[in-house]
């Protein structure tokens, strides 16, 4: 597990990886929602040009997901809940709560009932769809043009080699999982009284295996 500390935001204004989402949750579109809509629009233009009836994937409609996200963010705004509040009611991390509303994580049955209670104005059809469908976990590369997101991306890539080296030193030859994984965004106060951002990545260590022939249960055929 490691934390990323950012420098203070200019003018001592708080910022998090989802700050624009938290401050403009509804009814105004969030950065993520705008990117989803932009992506859908670009793909729609492409599909009209090529004659395809699909958006980005044959099984997923980007516009449907964007519209559902807008309705859920409106319900969150009406509830007056912060993402920390919502996460506490659902029993998940605050970033996972945001991912659920944005269609980037799957809603389980037991959590669905908690979501209904937390967001009473949310559509029952939307919640049922979140339970029955499987998210297409991806991102629009346009989001990297958003300064808050890009700065976090830059921190990861800038410190990437150092992080890898320390993981190797402390754990061995392997990686941090992004599947068995927790992400949490919080704040702390610096020594000069400034607000600072703390992002915690908590992922299971996965060791690279030695590919021994005797352990390979699905060998490729040889003609």
PDB file of C-alpha atoms in Angstrom:
ATOM      1  CA  UNK A   1       0.000   0.000   0.000  1.00  0.00           C
ATOM      2  CA  UNK A   2       1.300   3.446  -0.787  1.00  0.00           C
ATOM      3  CA  UNK A   3       0.048   7.014  -0.672  1.00  0.00           C
ATOM      4  CA  UNK A   4       0.426   9.827  -3.180  1.00  0.00           C
ATOM      5  CA  UNK A   5       0.753  13.280  -1.668  1.00  0.00           C
ATOM      6  CA  UNK A   6       0.158  16.254  -3.943  1.00  0.00           C
ATOM      7  CA  UNK A   7       1.435  19.745  -3.442  1.00  0.00           C
ATOM      8  CA  UNK A   8      -1.096  22.303  -2.151  1.00  0.00           C
ATOM      9  CA  UNK A   9      -3.599  23.450  -4.739  1.00  0.00           C
ATOM     10  CA  UNK A  10      -3.191  27.117  -5.766  1.00  0.00           C
ATOM     11  CA  UNK A  11      -4.945  29.635  -3.520  1.00  0.00           C
ATOM     12  CA  UNK A  12      -5.295  26.926  -0.872  1.00  0.00           C
ATOM     13  CA  UNK A  13      -8.395  25.457  -2.543  1.00  0.00           C
ATOM     14  CA  UNK A  14      -8.997  21.735  -1.877  1.00  0.00           C
ATOM     15  CA  UNK A  15      -8.567  19.312  -4.743  1.00  0.00           C
ATOM     16  CA  UNK A  16      -8.949  15.557  -5.174  1.00  0.00           C
ATOM     17  CA  UNK A  17      -8.869  13.200  -8.117  1.00  0.00           C
ATOM     18  CA  UNK A  18     -12.642  13.615  -8.257  1.00  0.00           C
ATOM     19  CA  UNK A  19     -12.848  17.220  -7.090  1.00  0.00           C
ATOM     20  CA  UNK A  20     -14.750  18.417 -10.109  1.00  0.00           C
ATOM     21  CA  UNK A  21     -17.188  15.581  -9.660  1.00  0.00           C
ATOM     22  CA  UNK A  22     -17.660  16.390  -5.981  1.00  0.00           C
ATOM     23  CA  UNK A  23     -18.167  20.116  -6.521  1.00  0.00           C
ATOM     24  CA  UNK A  24     -20.285  19.931  -9.668  1.00  0.00           C
ATOM     25  CA  UNK A  25     -22.045  16.657  -9.165  1.00  0.00           C
ATOM     26  CA  UNK A  26     -25.485  17.715 -10.406  1.00  0.00           C
ATOM     27  CA  UNK A  27     -27.289  18.787 -12.338  1.00  0.00           C
ATOM     28  CA  UNK A  28     -24.187  20.023 -14.146  1.00  0.00           C
ATOM     29  CA  UNK A  29     -22.220  17.328 -15.971  1.00  0.00           C
ATOM     30  CA  UNK A  30     -18.996  16.141 -14.398  1.00  0.00           C
ATOM     31  CA  UNK A  31     -15.728  15.810 -16.258  1.00  0.00           C
ATOM     32  CA  UNK A  32     -16.219  12.067 -16.502  1.00  0.00           C
ATOM     33  CA  UNK A  33     -19.749  12.501 -17.803  1.00  0.00           C
ATOM     34  CA  UNK A  34     -18.638  15.099 -20.329  1.00  0.00           C
ATOM     35  CA  UNK A  35     -15.951  12.744 -21.560  1.00  0.00           C
ATOM     36  CA  UNK A  36     -18.480   9.931 -21.875  1.00  0.00           C
ATOM     37  CA  UNK A  37     -20.801  12.192 -23.855  1.00  0.00           C
ATOM     38  CA  UNK A  38     -17.950  13.471 -26.046  1.00  0.00           C
ATOM     39  CA  UNK A  39     -16.843   9.930 -26.693  1.00  0.00           C
ATOM     40  CA  UNK A  40     -20.381   8.922 -27.593  1.00  0.00           C
ATOM     41  CA  UNK A  41     -20.709  11.900 -29.936  1.00  0.00           C
ATOM     42  CA  UNK A  42     -17.453  11.122 -31.732  1.00  0.00           C
ATOM     43  CA  UNK A  43     -18.389   7.463 -32.077  1.00  0.00           C
ATOM     44  CA  UNK A  44     -21.891   8.385 -33.239  1.00  0.00           C
ATOM     45  CA  UNK A  45     -20.453  10.589 -35.981  1.00  0.00           C
ATOM     46  CA  UNK A  46     -18.146   7.742 -36.957  1.00  0.00           C
ATOM     47  CA  UNK A  47     -21.004   5.253 -36.977  1.00  0.00           C
ATOM     48  CA  UNK A  48     -23.096   7.577 -39.136  1.00  0.00           C
ATOM     49  CA  UNK A  49     -20.218   7.860 -41.561  1.00  0.00           C
ATOM     50  CA  UNK A  50     -19.569   4.126 -41.713  1.00  0.00           C
ATOM     51  CA  UNK A  51     -23.204   3.100 -41.506  1.00  0.00           C
ATOM     52  CA  UNK A  52     -22.658   1.141 -38.301  1.00  0.00           C
ATOM     53  CA  UNK A  53     -25.554   1.003 -35.837  1.00  0.00           C
ATOM     54  CA  UNK A  54     -23.216   0.616 -32.844  1.00  0.00           C
ATOM     55  CA  UNK A  55     -21.398   3.102 -30.669  1.00  0.00           C
ATOM     56  CA  UNK A  56     -18.075   2.021 -29.182  1.00  0.00           C
ATOM     57  CA  UNK A  57     -19.000  -1.592 -28.439  1.00  0.00           C
ATOM     58  CA  UNK A  58     -21.767  -3.746 -29.843  1.00  0.00           C
ATOM     59  CA  UNK A  59     -22.959  -4.659 -26.346  1.00  0.00           C
ATOM     60  CA  UNK A  60     -22.666  -1.224 -24.704  1.00  0.00           C
ATOM     61  CA  UNK A  61     -24.267   2.113 -25.586  1.00  0.00           C
ATOM     62  CA  UNK A  62     -22.078   4.980 -24.424  1.00  0.00           C
ATOM     63  CA  UNK A  63     -24.996   7.410 -24.573  1.00  0.00           C
ATOM     64  CA  UNK A  64     -27.167   5.149 -22.406  1.00  0.00           C
ATOM     65  CA  UNK A  65     -24.413   4.936 -19.772  1.00  0.00           C
ATOM     66  CA  UNK A  66     -23.886   8.716 -19.893  1.00  0.00           C
ATOM     67  CA  UNK A  67     -27.614   9.361 -19.481  1.00  0.00           C
ATOM     68  CA  UNK A  68     -27.826   6.918 -16.575  1.00  0.00           C
ATOM     69  CA  UNK A  69     -24.821   8.566 -14.938  1.00  0.00           C
ATOM     70  CA  UNK A  70     -26.498  11.973 -15.211  1.00  0.00           C
ATOM     71  CA  UNK A  71     -29.662  10.661 -13.542  1.00  0.00           C
ATOM     72  CA  UNK A  72     -27.664   9.047 -10.736  1.00  0.00           C
ATOM     73  CA  UNK A  73     -25.629  12.206 -10.148  1.00  0.00           C
ATOM     74  CA  UNK A  74     -28.872  14.174  -9.987  1.00  0.00           C
ATOM     75  CA  UNK A  75     -30.162  11.716  -7.370  1.00  0.00           C
ATOM     76  CA  UNK A  76     -26.930  12.105  -5.397  1.00  0.00           C
ATOM     77  CA  UNK A  77     -27.248  15.890  -5.497  1.00  0.00           C
ATOM     78  CA  UNK A  78     -30.835  15.688  -4.254  1.00  0.00           C
ATOM     79  CA  UNK A  79     -29.716  13.463  -1.373  1.00  0.00           C
ATOM     80  CA  UNK A  80     -27.145  16.097  -0.287  1.00  0.00           C
ATOM     81  CA  UNK A  81     -24.630  13.281   0.253  1.00  0.00           C
ATOM     82  CA  UNK A  82     -20.912  13.630  -0.363  1.00  0.00           C
ATOM     83  CA  UNK A  83     -19.017  10.686  -1.845  1.00  0.00           C
ATOM     84  CA  UNK A  84     -17.669   9.972   1.626  1.00  0.00           C
ATOM     85  CA  UNK A  85     -21.244   9.920   2.947  1.00  0.00           C
ATOM     86  CA  UNK A  86     -22.400   7.636   0.144  1.00  0.00           C
ATOM     87  CA  UNK A  87     -19.389   5.346   0.580  1.00  0.00           C
ATOM     88  CA  UNK A  88     -20.138   5.019   4.292  1.00  0.00           C
ATOM     89  CA  UNK A  89     -23.734   4.031   3.587  1.00  0.00           C
ATOM     90  CA  UNK A  90     -22.696   1.495   0.930  1.00  0.00           C
ATOM     91  CA  UNK A  91     -19.718   0.114   2.844  1.00  0.00           C
ATOM     92  CA  UNK A  92     -17.261   0.815  -0.002  1.00  0.00           C
ATOM     93  CA  UNK A  93     -14.402   3.254  -0.639  1.00  0.00           C
ATOM     94  CA  UNK A  94     -15.284   6.732  -1.834  1.00  0.00           C
ATOM     95  CA  UNK A  95     -13.700   6.183  -5.240  1.00  0.00           C
ATOM     96  CA  UNK A  96     -15.630   2.925  -5.678  1.00  0.00           C
ATOM     97  CA  UNK A  97     -18.847   4.754  -4.860  1.00  0.00           C
ATOM     98  CA  UNK A  98     -18.020   7.265  -7.589  1.00  0.00           C
ATOM     99  CA  UNK A  99     -17.134   4.451  -9.994  1.00  0.00           C
ATOM    100  CA  UNK A 100     -20.526   2.839  -9.397  1.00  0.00           C
ATOM    101  CA  UNK A 101     -22.402   6.006 -10.323  1.00  0.00           C
ATOM    102  CA  UNK A 102     -20.219   6.541 -13.379  1.00  0.00           C
ATOM    103  CA  UNK A 103     -20.718   3.036 -14.732  1.00  0.00           C
ATOM    104  CA  UNK A 104     -17.138   1.913 -14.149  1.00  0.00           C
ATOM    105  CA  UNK A 105     -17.882  -0.745 -11.506  1.00  0.00           C
ATOM    106  CA  UNK A 106     -20.532  -3.425 -11.061  1.00  0.00           C
ATOM    107  CA  UNK A 107     -23.234  -3.041  -8.450  1.00  0.00           C
ATOM    108  CA  UNK A 108     -23.826  -6.182  -6.378  1.00  0.00           C
ATOM    109  CA  UNK A 109     -27.252  -7.213  -5.115  1.00  0.00           C
ATOM    110  CA  UNK A 110     -26.529  -6.573  -1.434  1.00  0.00           C
ATOM    111  CA  UNK A 111     -25.076  -3.133  -2.189  1.00  0.00           C
ATOM    112  CA  UNK A 112     -28.001  -2.291  -4.494  1.00  0.00           C
ATOM    113  CA  UNK A 113     -30.447  -2.238  -1.582  1.00  0.00           C
ATOM    114  CA  UNK A 114     -28.155   0.128   0.301  1.00  0.00           C
ATOM    115  CA  UNK A 115     -27.947   2.355  -2.764  1.00  0.00           C
ATOM    116  CA  UNK A 116     -31.748   2.490  -3.005  1.00  0.00           C
ATOM    117  CA  UNK A 117     -31.911   3.647   0.600  1.00  0.00           C
ATOM    118  CA  UNK A 118     -29.088   6.158   0.165  1.00  0.00           C
ATOM    119  CA  UNK A 119     -30.478   7.630  -3.081  1.00  0.00           C
ATOM    120  CA  UNK A 120     -34.264   7.327  -2.772  1.00  0.00           C
ATOM    121  CA  UNK A 121     -34.904   9.376  -5.928  1.00  0.00           C
ATOM    122  CA  UNK A 122     -32.705   7.129  -8.096  1.00  0.00           C
ATOM    123  CA  UNK A 123     -34.621   5.197 -10.735  1.00  0.00           C
ATOM    124  CA  UNK A 124     -35.291   1.562  -9.822  1.00  0.00           C
ATOM    125  CA  UNK A 125     -34.685   0.690 -13.478  1.00  0.00           C
ATOM    126  CA  UNK A 126     -31.253   2.309 -13.358  1.00  0.00           C
ATOM    127  CA  UNK A 127     -30.316   0.382 -10.224  1.00  0.00           C
ATOM    128  CA  UNK A 128     -31.594  -2.877 -11.719  1.00  0.00           C
ATOM    129  CA  UNK A 129     -29.530  -2.190 -14.844  1.00  0.00           C
ATOM    130  CA  UNK A 130     -26.432  -1.578 -12.714  1.00  0.00           C
ATOM    131  CA  UNK A 131     -26.935  -4.981 -11.082  1.00  0.00           C
ATOM    132  CA  UNK A 132     -27.707  -6.967 -14.234  1.00  0.00           C
ATOM    133  CA  UNK A 133     -25.196  -5.429 -16.634  1.00  0.00           C
ATOM    134  CA  UNK A 134     -21.423  -5.658 -16.705  1.00  0.00           C
ATOM    135  CA  UNK A 135     -19.390  -2.444 -17.001  1.00  0.00           C
ATOM    136  CA  UNK A 136     -16.943  -1.861 -19.811  1.00  0.00           C
ATOM    137  CA  UNK A 137     -14.029  -0.634 -17.744  1.00  0.00           C
ATOM    138  CA  UNK A 138     -12.225   1.824 -19.939  1.00  0.00           C
ATOM    139  CA  UNK A 139     -11.404   5.506 -20.160  1.00  0.00           C
ATOM    140  CA  UNK A 140     -11.554   8.102 -22.873  1.00  0.00           C
ATOM    141  CA  UNK A 141      -8.033   9.358 -23.545  1.00  0.00           C
ATOM    142  CA  UNK A 142      -9.505  12.877 -23.706  1.00  0.00           C
ATOM    143  CA  UNK A 143      -9.759  12.792 -19.899  1.00  0.00           C
ATOM    144  CA  UNK A 144      -5.963  13.146 -19.721  1.00  0.00           C
ATOM    145  CA  UNK A 145      -6.415  16.704 -20.937  1.00  0.00           C
ATOM    146  CA  UNK A 146      -8.204  17.555 -17.686  1.00  0.00           C
ATOM    147  CA  UNK A 147      -5.513  19.110 -15.430  1.00  0.00           C
ATOM    148  CA  UNK A 148      -6.536  17.335 -12.211  1.00  0.00           C
ATOM    149  CA  UNK A 149      -6.495  13.916 -13.877  1.00  0.00           C
ATOM    150  CA  UNK A 150      -3.340  14.621 -15.854  1.00  0.00           C
ATOM    151  CA  UNK A 151      -1.435  15.774 -12.777  1.00  0.00           C
ATOM    152  CA  UNK A 152      -2.284  12.510 -10.985  1.00  0.00           C
ATOM    153  CA  UNK A 153      -1.251  10.549 -14.092  1.00  0.00           C
ATOM    154  CA  UNK A 154       1.985  12.543 -14.237  1.00  0.00           C
ATOM    155  CA  UNK A 155       2.761  11.763 -10.593  1.00  0.00           C
ATOM    156  CA  UNK A 156       2.292   8.025 -11.208  1.00  0.00           C
ATOM    157  CA  UNK A 157       4.464   7.996 -14.335  1.00  0.00           C
ATOM    158  CA  UNK A 158       7.129  10.291 -12.874  1.00  0.00           C
ATOM    159  CA  UNK A 159       7.512   8.129  -9.764  1.00  0.00           C
ATOM    160  CA  UNK A 160       6.752   4.898 -11.645  1.00  0.00           C
ATOM    161  CA  UNK A 161      10.282   3.486 -11.830  1.00  0.00           C
ATOM    162  CA  UNK A 162      10.957   4.320  -8.188  1.00  0.00           C
ATOM    163  CA  UNK A 163       7.660   2.708  -7.138  1.00  0.00           C
ATOM    164  CA  UNK A 164       8.463  -0.428  -9.158  1.00  0.00           C
ATOM    165  CA  UNK A 165      11.945  -0.653  -7.655  1.00  0.00           C
ATOM    166  CA  UNK A 166      10.618  -0.397  -4.105  1.00  0.00           C
ATOM    167  CA  UNK A 167       7.861  -2.970  -4.777  1.00  0.00           C
ATOM    168  CA  UNK A 168      10.537  -5.330  -6.095  1.00  0.00           C
ATOM    169  CA  UNK A 169      12.731  -4.688  -3.069  1.00  0.00           C
ATOM    170  CA  UNK A 170       9.920  -5.187  -0.552  1.00  0.00           C
ATOM    171  CA  UNK A 171       7.875  -7.926  -2.257  1.00  0.00           C
ATOM    172  CA  UNK A 172       9.925  -9.538  -5.028  1.00  0.00           C
ATOM    173  CA  UNK A 173       9.421  -9.954  -8.773  1.00  0.00           C
ATOM    174  CA  UNK A 174       5.775  -9.036  -9.220  1.00  0.00           C
ATOM    175  CA  UNK A 175       3.169  -6.314  -9.489  1.00  0.00           C
ATOM    176  CA  UNK A 176       0.392  -4.596  -7.569  1.00  0.00           C
ATOM    177  CA  UNK A 177      -3.005  -5.869  -8.637  1.00  0.00           C
ATOM    178  CA  UNK A 178      -5.624  -3.391  -9.850  1.00  0.00           C
ATOM    179  CA  UNK A 179      -8.308  -6.085  -9.461  1.00  0.00           C
ATOM    180  CA  UNK A 180      -7.868  -7.063  -5.801  1.00  0.00           C
ATOM    181  CA  UNK A 181      -7.478  -3.387  -5.142  1.00  0.00           C
ATOM    182  CA  UNK A 182      -8.751  -0.501  -3.021  1.00  0.00           C
ATOM    183  CA  UNK A 183      -8.460   3.205  -3.820  1.00  0.00           C
ATOM    184  CA  UNK A 184      -9.358   5.932  -1.346  1.00  0.00           C
ATOM    185  CA  UNK A 185      -9.083   9.707  -1.636  1.00  0.00           C
ATOM    186  CA  UNK A 186      -8.778  11.888   1.426  1.00  0.00           C
ATOM    187  CA  UNK A 187      -7.145  15.028   2.743  1.00  0.00           C
ATOM    188  CA  UNK A 188      -4.757  16.009   5.474  1.00  0.00           C
ATOM    189  CA  UNK A 189      -3.393  19.272   6.834  1.00  0.00           C
ATOM    190  CA  UNK A 190       0.193  20.261   6.131  1.00  0.00           C
ATOM    191  CA  UNK A 191       2.573  21.814   8.620  1.00  0.00           C
ATOM    192  CA  UNK A 192       1.710  25.300   7.334  1.00  0.00           C
ATOM    193  CA  UNK A 193      -2.020  24.696   7.690  1.00  0.00           C
ATOM    194  CA  UNK A 194      -2.581  24.023   3.990  1.00  0.00           C
ATOM    195  CA  UNK A 195      -4.969  21.325   2.799  1.00  0.00           C
ATOM    196  CA  UNK A 196      -3.233  18.409   1.096  1.00  0.00           C
ATOM    197  CA  UNK A 197      -4.539  15.482  -0.948  1.00  0.00           C
ATOM    198  CA  UNK A 198      -3.875  11.868   0.036  1.00  0.00           C
ATOM    199  CA  UNK A 199      -4.582   9.097  -2.484  1.00  0.00           C
ATOM    200  CA  UNK A 200      -4.155   5.543  -1.207  1.00  0.00           C
ATOM    201  CA  UNK A 201      -3.647   2.580  -3.537  1.00  0.00           C
ATOM    202  CA  UNK A 202      -3.973  -0.732  -1.697  1.00  0.00           C
ATOM    203  CA  UNK A 203      -3.460  -3.640  -4.092  1.00  0.00           C
ATOM    204  CA  UNK A 204      -2.651  -7.301  -3.627  1.00  0.00           C
ATOM    205  CA  UNK A 205       0.899  -8.296  -4.536  1.00  0.00           C
ATOM    206  CA  UNK A 206       0.995 -10.691  -7.473  1.00  0.00           C
ATOM    207  CA  UNK A 207       4.192 -12.608  -8.151  1.00  0.00           C
ATOM    208  CA  UNK A 208       5.369 -13.337 -11.669  1.00  0.00           C
ATOM    209  CA  UNK A 209       5.494 -17.113 -12.017  1.00  0.00           C
ATOM    210  CA  UNK A 210       8.239 -19.245 -13.506  1.00  0.00           C
ATOM    211  CA  UNK A 211       6.565 -20.979 -16.435  1.00  0.00           C
ATOM    212  CA  UNK A 212       7.472 -24.568 -15.683  1.00  0.00           C
ATOM    213  CA  UNK A 213       6.403 -27.067 -18.317  1.00  0.00           C
ATOM    214  CA  UNK A 214       5.076 -29.547 -15.762  1.00  0.00           C
ATOM    215  CA  UNK A 215       2.723 -26.904 -14.361  1.00  0.00           C
ATOM    216  CA  UNK A 216       1.257 -25.971 -17.746  1.00  0.00           C
ATOM    217  CA  UNK A 217      -2.133 -27.699 -17.899  1.00  0.00           C
ATOM    218  CA  UNK A 218      -3.064 -26.345 -21.322  1.00  0.00           C
ATOM    219  CA  UNK A 219      -0.172 -26.910 -23.681  1.00  0.00           C
ATOM    220  CA  UNK A 220      -0.503 -25.768 -27.275  1.00  0.00           C
ATOM    221  CA  UNK A 221      -0.680 -28.536 -29.883  1.00  0.00           C
ATOM    222  CA  UNK A 222       2.294 -29.239 -32.157  1.00  0.00           C
ATOM    223  CA  UNK A 223       1.609 -30.400 -35.697  1.00  0.00           C
TER     224      UNK A 223
END
